PDB file of C-alpha atoms in Angstrom:
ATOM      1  CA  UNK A  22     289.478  -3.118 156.181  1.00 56.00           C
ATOM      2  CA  UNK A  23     289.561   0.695 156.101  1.00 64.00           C
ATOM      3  CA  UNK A  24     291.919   2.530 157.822  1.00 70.00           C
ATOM      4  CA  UNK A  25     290.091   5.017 160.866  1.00 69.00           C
ATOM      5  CA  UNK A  26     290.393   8.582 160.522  1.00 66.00           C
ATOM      6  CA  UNK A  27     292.236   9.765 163.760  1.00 71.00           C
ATOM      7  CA  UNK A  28     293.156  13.428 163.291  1.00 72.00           C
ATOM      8  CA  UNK A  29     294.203  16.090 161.040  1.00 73.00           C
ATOM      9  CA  UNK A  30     296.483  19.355 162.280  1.00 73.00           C
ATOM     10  CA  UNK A  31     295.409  21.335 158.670  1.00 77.00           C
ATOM     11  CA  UNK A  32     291.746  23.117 160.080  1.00 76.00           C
ATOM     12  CA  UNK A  33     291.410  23.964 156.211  1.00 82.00           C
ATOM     13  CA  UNK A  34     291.719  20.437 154.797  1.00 83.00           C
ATOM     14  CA  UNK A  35     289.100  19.531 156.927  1.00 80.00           C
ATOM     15  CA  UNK A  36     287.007  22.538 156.955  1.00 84.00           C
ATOM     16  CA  UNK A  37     287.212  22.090 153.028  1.00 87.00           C
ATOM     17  CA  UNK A  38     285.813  18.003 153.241  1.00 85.00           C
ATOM     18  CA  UNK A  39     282.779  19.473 155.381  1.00 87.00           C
ATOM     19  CA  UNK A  40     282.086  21.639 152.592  1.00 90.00           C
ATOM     20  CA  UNK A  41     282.584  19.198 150.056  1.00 90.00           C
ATOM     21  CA  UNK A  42     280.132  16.723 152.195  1.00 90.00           C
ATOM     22  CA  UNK A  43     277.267  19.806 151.903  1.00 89.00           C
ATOM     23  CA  UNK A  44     277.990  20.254 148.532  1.00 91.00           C
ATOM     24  CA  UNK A  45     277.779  16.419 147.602  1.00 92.00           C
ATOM     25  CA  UNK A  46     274.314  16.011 149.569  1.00 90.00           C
ATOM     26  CA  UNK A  47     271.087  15.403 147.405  1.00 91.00           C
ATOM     27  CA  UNK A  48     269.059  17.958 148.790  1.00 89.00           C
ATOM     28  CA  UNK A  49     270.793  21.087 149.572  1.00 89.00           C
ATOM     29  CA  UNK A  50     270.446  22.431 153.706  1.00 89.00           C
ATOM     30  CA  UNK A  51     268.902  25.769 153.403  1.00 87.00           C
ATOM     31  CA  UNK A  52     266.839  25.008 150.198  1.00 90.00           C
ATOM     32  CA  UNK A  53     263.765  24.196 152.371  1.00 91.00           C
ATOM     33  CA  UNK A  54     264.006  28.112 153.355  1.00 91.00           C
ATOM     34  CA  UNK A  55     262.370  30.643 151.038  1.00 91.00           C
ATOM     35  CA  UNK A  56     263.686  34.246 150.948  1.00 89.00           C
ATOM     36  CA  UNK A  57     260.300  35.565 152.019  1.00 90.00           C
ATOM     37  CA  UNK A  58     261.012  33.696 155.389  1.00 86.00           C
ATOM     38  CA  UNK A  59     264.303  35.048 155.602  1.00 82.00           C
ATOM     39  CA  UNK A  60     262.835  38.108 154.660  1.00 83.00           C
ATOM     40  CA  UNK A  61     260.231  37.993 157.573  1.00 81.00           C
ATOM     41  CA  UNK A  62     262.860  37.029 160.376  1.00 80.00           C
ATOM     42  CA  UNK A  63     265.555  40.058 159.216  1.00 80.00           C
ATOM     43  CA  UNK A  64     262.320  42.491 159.208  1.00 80.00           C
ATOM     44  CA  UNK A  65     261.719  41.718 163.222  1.00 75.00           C
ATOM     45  CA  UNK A  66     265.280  41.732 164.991  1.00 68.00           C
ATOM     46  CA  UNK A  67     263.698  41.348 168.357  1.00 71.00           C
ATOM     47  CA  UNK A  68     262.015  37.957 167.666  1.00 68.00           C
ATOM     48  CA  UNK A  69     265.031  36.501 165.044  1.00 72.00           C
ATOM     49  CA  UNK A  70     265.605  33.784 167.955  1.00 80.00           C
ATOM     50  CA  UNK A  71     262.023  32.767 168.097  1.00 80.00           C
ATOM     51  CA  UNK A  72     261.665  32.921 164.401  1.00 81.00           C
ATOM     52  CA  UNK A  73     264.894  30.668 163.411  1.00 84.00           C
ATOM     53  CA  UNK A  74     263.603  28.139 166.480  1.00 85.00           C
ATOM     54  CA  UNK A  75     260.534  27.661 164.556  1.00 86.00           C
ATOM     55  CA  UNK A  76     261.375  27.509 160.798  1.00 87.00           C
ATOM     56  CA  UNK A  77     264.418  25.234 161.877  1.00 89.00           C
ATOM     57  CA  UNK A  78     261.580  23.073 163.692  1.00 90.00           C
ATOM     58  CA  UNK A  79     260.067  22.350 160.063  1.00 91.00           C
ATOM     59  CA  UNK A  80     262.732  21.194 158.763  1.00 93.00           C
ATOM     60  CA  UNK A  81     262.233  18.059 157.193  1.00 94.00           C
ATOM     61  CA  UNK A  82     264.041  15.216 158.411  1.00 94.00           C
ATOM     62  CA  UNK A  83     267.159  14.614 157.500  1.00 93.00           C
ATOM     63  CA  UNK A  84     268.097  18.130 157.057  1.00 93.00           C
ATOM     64  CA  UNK A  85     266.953  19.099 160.308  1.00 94.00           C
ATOM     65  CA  UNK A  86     269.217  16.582 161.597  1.00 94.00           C
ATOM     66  CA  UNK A  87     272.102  17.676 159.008  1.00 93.00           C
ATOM     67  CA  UNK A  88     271.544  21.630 160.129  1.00 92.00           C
ATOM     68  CA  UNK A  89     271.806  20.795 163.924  1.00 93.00           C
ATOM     69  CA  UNK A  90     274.694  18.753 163.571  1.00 93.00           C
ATOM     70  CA  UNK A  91     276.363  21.465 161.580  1.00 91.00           C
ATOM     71  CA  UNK A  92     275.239  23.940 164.311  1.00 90.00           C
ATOM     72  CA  UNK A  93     277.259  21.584 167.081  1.00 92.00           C
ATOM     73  CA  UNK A  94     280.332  21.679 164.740  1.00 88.00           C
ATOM     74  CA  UNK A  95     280.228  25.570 165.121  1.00 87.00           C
ATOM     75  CA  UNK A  96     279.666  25.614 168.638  1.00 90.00           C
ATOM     76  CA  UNK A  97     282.750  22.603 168.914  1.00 87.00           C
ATOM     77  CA  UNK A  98     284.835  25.543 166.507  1.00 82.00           C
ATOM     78  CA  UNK A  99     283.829  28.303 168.396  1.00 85.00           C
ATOM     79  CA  UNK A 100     284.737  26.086 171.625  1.00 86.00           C
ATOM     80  CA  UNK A 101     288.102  25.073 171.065  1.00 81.00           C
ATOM     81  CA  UNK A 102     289.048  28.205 168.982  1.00 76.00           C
ATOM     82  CA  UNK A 103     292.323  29.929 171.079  1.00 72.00           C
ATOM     83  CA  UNK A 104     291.377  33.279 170.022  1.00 73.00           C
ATOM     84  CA  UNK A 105     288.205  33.390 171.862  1.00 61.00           C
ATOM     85  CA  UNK A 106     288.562  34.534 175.849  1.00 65.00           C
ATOM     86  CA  UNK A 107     287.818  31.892 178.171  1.00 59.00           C
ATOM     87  CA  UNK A 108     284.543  32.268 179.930  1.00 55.00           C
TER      88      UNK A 108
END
């Protein structure tokens, strides 16, 4: 039987296996994104929410899935990280 993963105090041993896990993947996140529609949504600051909502939308499945669960790990980061203020 494997042994569960419980926890790990070093942030950069794990930060570094999440980056090993994108690196391993078959299909790369952010290769579905050209750099004309970067381009497009750095051109038009006051619609980049809009924009990103949309082109993440297309995604294809499962990096759509991959890319939002990578946005939750930031927002769990940002979350529990003691240098923020607490709102």
């Amino acid at each position: 039987m494997k042994e569960l993963f419980e926890s790990c105090a070093d942030v950069n041993c794990i930060a570094n296996l999440i980056k090993v896990w994108f690196r391993e993947l078959p299909t790369q996140v952010l290769s579905v994104v050209t750099t004309q529609q970067i381009d497009e949504i750095a051109d038009d600051p006051d619609q980049d929410i809009e924009r990103i909502g949309i082109l993440i939308k297309g995604f294809p499945e499962p990096i759509k899935s991959i890319f939002f669960w990578l946005l939750d790990v930031c927002v769990d980061v940002y979350k529990n990280d003691r240098t923020q203020p607490n709102d």
